[in-house]
PDB file of C-alpha atoms in Angstrom:
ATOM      1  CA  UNK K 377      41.409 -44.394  -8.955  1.00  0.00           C
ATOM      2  CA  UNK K 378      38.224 -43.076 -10.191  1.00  0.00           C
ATOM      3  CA  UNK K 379      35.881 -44.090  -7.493  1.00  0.00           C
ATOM      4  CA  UNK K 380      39.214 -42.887  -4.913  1.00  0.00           C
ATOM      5  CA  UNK K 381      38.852 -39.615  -5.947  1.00  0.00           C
ATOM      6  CA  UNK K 382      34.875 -39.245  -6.441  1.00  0.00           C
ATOM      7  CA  UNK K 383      35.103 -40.122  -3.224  1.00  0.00           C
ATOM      8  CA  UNK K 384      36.858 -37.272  -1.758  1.00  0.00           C
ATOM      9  CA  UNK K 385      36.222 -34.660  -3.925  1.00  0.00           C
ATOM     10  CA  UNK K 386      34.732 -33.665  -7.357  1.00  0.00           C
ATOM     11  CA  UNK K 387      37.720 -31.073  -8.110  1.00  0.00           C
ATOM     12  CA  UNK K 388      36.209 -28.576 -10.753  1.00  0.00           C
ATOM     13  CA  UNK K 389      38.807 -26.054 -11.006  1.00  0.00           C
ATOM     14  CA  UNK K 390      42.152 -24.642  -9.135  1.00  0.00           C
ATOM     15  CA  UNK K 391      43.898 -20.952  -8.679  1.00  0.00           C
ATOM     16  CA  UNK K 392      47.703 -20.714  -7.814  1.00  0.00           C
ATOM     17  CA  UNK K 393      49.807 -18.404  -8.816  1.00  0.00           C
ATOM     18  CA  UNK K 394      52.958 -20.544 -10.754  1.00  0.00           C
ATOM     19  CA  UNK K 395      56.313 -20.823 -10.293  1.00  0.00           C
ATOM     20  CA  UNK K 396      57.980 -17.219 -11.415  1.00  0.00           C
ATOM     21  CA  UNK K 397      54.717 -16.077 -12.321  1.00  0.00           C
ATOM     22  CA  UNK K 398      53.088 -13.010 -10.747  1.00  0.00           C
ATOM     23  CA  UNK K 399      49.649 -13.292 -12.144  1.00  0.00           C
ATOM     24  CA  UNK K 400      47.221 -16.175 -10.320  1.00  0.00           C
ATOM     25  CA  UNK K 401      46.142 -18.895 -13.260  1.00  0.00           C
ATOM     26  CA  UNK K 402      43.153 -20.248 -13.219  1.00  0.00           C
ATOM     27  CA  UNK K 403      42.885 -24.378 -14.708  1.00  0.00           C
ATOM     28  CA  UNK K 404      39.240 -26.035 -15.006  1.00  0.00           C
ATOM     29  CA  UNK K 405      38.682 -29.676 -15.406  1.00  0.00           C
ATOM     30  CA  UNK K 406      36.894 -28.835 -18.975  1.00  0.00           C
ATOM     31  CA  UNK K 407      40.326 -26.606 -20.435  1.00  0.00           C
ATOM     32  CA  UNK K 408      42.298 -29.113 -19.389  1.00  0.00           C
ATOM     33  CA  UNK K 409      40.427 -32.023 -21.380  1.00  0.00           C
ATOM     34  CA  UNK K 410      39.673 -29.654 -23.885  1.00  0.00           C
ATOM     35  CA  UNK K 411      43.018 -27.620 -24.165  1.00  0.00           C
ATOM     36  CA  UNK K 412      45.991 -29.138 -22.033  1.00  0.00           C
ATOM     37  CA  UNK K 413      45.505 -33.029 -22.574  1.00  0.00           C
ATOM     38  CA  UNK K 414      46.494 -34.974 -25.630  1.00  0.00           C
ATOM     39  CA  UNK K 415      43.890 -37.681 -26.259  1.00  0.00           C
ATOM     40  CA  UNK K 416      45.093 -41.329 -27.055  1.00  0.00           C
ATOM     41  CA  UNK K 417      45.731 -42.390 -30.805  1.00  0.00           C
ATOM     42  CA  UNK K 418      42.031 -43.820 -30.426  1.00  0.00           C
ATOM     43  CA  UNK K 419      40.827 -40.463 -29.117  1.00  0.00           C
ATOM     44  CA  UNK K 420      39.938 -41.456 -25.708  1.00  0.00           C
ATOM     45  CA  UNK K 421      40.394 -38.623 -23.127  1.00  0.00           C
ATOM     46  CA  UNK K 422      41.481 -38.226 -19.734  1.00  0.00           C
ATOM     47  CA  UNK K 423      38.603 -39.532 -16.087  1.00  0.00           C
ATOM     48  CA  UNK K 424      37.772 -36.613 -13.934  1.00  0.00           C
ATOM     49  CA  UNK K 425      40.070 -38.481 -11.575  1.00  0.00           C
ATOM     50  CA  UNK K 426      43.255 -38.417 -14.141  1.00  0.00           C
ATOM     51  CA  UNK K 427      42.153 -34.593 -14.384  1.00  0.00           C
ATOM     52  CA  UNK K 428      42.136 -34.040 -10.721  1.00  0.00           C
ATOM     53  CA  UNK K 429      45.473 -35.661 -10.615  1.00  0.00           C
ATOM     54  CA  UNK K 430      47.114 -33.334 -12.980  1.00  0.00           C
ATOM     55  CA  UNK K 431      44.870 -29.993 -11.689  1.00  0.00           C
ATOM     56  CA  UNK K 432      46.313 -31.015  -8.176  1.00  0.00           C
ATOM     57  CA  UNK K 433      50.274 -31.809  -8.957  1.00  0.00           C
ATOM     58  CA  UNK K 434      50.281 -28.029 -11.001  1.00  0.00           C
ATOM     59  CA  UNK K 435      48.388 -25.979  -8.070  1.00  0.00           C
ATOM     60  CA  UNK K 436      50.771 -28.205  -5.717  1.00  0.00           C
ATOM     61  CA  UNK K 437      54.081 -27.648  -7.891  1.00  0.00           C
ATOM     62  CA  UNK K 438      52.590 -24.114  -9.240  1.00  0.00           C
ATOM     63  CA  UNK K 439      53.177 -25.770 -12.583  1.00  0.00           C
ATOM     64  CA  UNK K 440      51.659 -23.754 -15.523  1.00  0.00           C
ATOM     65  CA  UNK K 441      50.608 -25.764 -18.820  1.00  0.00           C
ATOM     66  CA  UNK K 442      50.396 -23.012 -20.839  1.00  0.00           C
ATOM     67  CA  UNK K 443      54.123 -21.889 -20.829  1.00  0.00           C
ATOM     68  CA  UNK K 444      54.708 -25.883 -21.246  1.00  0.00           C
ATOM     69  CA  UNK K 445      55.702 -26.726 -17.775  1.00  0.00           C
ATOM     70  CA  UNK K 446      53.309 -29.936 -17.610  1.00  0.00           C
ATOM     71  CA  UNK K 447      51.982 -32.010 -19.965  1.00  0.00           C
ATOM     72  CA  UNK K 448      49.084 -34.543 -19.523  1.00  0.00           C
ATOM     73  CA  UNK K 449      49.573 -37.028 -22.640  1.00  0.00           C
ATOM     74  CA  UNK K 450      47.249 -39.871 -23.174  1.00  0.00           C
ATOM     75  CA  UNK K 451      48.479 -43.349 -24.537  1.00  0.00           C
ATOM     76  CA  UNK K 452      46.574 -46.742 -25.626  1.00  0.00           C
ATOM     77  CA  UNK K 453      47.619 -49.269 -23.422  1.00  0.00           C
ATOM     78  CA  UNK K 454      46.203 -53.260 -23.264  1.00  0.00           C
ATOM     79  CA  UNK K 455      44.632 -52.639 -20.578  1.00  0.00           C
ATOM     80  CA  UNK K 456      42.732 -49.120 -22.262  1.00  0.00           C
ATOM     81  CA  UNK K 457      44.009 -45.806 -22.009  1.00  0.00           C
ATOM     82  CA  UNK K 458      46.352 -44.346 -19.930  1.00  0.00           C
ATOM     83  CA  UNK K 459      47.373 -40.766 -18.695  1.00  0.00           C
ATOM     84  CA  UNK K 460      49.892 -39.709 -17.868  1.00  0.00           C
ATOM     85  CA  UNK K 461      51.677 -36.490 -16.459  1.00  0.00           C
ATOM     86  CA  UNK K 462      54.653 -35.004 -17.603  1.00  0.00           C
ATOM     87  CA  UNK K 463      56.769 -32.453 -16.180  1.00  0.00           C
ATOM     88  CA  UNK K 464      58.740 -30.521 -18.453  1.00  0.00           C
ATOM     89  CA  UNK K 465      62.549 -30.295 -18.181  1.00  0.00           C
ATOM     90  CA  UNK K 466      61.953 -26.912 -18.621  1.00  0.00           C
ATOM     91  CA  UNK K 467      59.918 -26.387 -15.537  1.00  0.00           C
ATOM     92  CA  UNK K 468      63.326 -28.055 -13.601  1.00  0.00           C
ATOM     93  CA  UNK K 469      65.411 -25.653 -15.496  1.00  0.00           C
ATOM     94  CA  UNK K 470      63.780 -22.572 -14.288  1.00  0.00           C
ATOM     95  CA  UNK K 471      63.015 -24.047 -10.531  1.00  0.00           C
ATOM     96  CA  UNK K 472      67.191 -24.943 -10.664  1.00  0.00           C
ATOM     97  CA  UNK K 473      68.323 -21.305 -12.083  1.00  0.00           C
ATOM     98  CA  UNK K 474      65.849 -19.482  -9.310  1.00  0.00           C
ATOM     99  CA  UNK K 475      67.416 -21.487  -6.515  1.00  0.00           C
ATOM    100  CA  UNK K 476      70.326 -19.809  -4.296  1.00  0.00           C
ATOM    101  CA  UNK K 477      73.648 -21.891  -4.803  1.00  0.00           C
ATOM    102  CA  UNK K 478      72.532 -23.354  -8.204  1.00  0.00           C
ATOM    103  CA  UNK K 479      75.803 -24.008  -9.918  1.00  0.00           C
ATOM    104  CA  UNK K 480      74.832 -25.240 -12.974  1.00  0.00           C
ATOM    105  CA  UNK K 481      75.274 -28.275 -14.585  1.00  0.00           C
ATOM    106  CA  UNK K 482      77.661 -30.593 -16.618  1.00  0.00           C
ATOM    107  CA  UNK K 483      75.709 -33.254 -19.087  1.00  0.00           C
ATOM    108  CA  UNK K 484      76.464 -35.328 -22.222  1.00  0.00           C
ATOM    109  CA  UNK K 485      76.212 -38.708 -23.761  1.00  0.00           C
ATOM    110  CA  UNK K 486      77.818 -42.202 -23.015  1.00  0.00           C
ATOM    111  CA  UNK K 487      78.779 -43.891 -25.583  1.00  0.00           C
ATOM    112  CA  UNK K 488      80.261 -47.500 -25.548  1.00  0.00           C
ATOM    113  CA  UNK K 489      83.798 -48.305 -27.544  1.00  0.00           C
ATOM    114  CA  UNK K 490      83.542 -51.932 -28.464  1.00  0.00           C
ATOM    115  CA  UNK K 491      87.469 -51.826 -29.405  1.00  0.00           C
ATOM    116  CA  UNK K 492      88.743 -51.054 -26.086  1.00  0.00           C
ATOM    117  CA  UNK K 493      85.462 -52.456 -24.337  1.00  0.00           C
ATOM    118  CA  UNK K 494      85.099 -48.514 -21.941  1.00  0.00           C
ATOM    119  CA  UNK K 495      82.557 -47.109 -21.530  1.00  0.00           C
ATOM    120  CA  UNK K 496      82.928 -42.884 -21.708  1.00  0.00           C
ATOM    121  CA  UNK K 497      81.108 -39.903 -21.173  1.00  0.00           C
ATOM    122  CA  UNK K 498      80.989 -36.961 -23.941  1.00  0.00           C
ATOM    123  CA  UNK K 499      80.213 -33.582 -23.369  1.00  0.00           C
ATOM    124  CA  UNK K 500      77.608 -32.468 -25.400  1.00  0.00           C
ATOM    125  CA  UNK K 501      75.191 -34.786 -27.694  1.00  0.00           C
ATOM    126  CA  UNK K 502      77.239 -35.086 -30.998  1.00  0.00           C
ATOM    127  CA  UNK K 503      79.630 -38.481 -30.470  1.00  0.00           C
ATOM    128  CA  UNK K 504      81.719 -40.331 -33.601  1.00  0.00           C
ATOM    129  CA  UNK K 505      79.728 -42.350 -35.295  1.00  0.00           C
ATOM    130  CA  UNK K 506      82.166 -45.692 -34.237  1.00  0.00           C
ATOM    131  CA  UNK K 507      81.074 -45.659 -31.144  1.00  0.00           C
ATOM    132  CA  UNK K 508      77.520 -47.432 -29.947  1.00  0.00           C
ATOM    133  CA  UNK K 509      75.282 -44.562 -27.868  1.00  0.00           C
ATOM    134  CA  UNK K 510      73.648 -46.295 -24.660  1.00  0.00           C
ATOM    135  CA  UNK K 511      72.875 -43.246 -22.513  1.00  0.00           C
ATOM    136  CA  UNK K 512      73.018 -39.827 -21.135  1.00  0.00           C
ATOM    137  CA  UNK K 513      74.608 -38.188 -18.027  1.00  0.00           C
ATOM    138  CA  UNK K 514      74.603 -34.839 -15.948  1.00  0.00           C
ATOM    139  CA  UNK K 515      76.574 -33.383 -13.128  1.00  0.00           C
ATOM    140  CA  UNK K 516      74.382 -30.893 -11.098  1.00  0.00           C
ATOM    141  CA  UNK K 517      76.582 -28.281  -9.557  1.00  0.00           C
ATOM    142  CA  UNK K 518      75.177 -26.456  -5.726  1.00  0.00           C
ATOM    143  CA  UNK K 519      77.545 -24.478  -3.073  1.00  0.00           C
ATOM    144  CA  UNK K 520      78.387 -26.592  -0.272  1.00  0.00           C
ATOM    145  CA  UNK K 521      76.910 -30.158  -1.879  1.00  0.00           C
ATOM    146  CA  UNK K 522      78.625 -32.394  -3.497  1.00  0.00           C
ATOM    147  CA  UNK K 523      77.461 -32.679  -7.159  1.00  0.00           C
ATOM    148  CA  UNK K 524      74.341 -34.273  -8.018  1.00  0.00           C
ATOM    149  CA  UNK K 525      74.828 -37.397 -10.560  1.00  0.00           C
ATOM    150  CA  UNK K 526      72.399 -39.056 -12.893  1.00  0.00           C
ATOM    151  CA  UNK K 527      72.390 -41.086 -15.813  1.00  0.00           C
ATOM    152  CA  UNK K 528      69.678 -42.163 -18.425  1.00  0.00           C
ATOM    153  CA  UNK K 529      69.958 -45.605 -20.431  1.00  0.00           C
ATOM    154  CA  UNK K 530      69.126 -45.338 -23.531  1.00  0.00           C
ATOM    155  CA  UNK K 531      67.284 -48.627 -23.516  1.00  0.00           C
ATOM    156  CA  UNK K 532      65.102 -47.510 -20.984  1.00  0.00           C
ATOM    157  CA  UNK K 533      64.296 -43.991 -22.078  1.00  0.00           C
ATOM    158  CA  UNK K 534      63.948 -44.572 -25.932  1.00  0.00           C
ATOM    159  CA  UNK K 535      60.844 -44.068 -28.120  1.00  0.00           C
ATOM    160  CA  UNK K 536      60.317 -44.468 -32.111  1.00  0.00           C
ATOM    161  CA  UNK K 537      58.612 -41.490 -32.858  1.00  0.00           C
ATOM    162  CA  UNK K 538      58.780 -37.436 -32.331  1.00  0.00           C
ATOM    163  CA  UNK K 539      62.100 -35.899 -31.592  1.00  0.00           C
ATOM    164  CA  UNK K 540      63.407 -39.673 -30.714  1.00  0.00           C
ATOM    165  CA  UNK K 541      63.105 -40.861 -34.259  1.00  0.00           C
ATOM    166  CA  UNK K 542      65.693 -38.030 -35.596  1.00  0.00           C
ATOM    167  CA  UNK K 543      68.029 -37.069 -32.432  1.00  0.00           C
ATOM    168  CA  UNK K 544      68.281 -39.706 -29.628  1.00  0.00           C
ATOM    169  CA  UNK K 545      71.937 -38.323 -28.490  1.00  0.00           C
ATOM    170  CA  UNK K 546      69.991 -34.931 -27.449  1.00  0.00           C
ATOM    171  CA  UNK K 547      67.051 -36.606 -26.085  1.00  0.00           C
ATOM    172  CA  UNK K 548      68.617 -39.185 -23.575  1.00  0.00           C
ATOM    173  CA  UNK K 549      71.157 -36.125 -22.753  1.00  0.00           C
ATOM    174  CA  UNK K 550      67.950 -34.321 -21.765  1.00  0.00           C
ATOM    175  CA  UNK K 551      66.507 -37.511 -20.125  1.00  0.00           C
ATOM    176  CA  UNK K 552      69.828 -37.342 -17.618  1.00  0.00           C
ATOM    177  CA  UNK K 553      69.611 -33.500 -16.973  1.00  0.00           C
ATOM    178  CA  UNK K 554      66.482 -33.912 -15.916  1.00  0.00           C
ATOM    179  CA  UNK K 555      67.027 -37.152 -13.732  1.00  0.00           C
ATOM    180  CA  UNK K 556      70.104 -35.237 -12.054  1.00  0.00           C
ATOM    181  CA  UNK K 557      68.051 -31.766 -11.754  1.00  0.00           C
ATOM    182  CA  UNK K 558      65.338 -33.653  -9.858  1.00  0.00           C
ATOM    183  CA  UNK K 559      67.965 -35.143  -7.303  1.00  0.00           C
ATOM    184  CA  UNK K 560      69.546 -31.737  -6.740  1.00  0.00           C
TER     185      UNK K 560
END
């Protein structure tokens, strides 16, 4: 990837005005490995070329960091580190409620009743404790479409730490709304 990109370009810096902004931003390599990127548990940071990525997909997507609508978080992998960007569901949110014929959106949790063996969808994140969460789901509402439907396994999604460790039921929930606000 590195050598791919060196390549082509050595990609310094990029202007674009973002999303609902009216301001231009300005992003340079060195504030984004000094401000914007989380460095690996062993401290490692992000290539020029992982940089370049992420500069590229926010001037592209007129994604702004700063207001939180990408993240570029760095993990320790076997293989060494790893970047990796994140868009924020956030960033969907306000692209969806900008759009002409955004309808909104339906989204909860699925939970699993082992005594009846169904599987059901919950509005909302808070489900009775007898029954087993395994995902999340959204219905994205547009004029003239039919609605947009997603779902997130838990098993798939999951992580043991941050806001996973203490609320998984809003977390996969989020998971799906985004899943379904990307399709629509």
């Amino acid at each position: 990837l590195d050598q791919a990109i060196e390549a082509t370009e050595q990609l310094d810096s990029v202007t674009f005005t973002p999303f609902g902004a009216q301001k231009p931003l300005t992003l340079t390599r060195d504030e984004v490995r000094k401000v914007v990127a989380v460095k690996t548990r062993s401290g490692k940071e992000p290539s020029d070329a992982e940089i370049t990525l992420f500069l590229r997909l926010c001037e592209h997507r007129g994604l702004n960091p700063y207001v939180k609508d990408a993240f570029l978080l760095g993990y320790d992998t076997k293989d060494g580190p790893r970047f990796e960007t994140i868009v924020s569901y956030q960033a969907m949110l306000k692209r969806a409620e900008m759009c002409d014929g955004y309808g909104g959106c339906e989204w909860g949790v699925l939970v699993y009743d082992k005594a009846t063996g169904e599987l059901r969808e919950i509005k909302g994140d808070v489900y009775p404790t007898t029954l087993a969460l395994v995902g999340g789901w959204c219905r994205v509402f547009r004029d003239g479409r039919a609605p947009e439907y997603a779902t997130a396994s838990l098993k798939a999604y999951k992580k043991q730490f941050g806001h996973w460790a203490v609320d998984e039921s809003f977390m996969i929930a989020k998971c799906a709304r985004a899943k379904a606000l990307r399709g629509a």
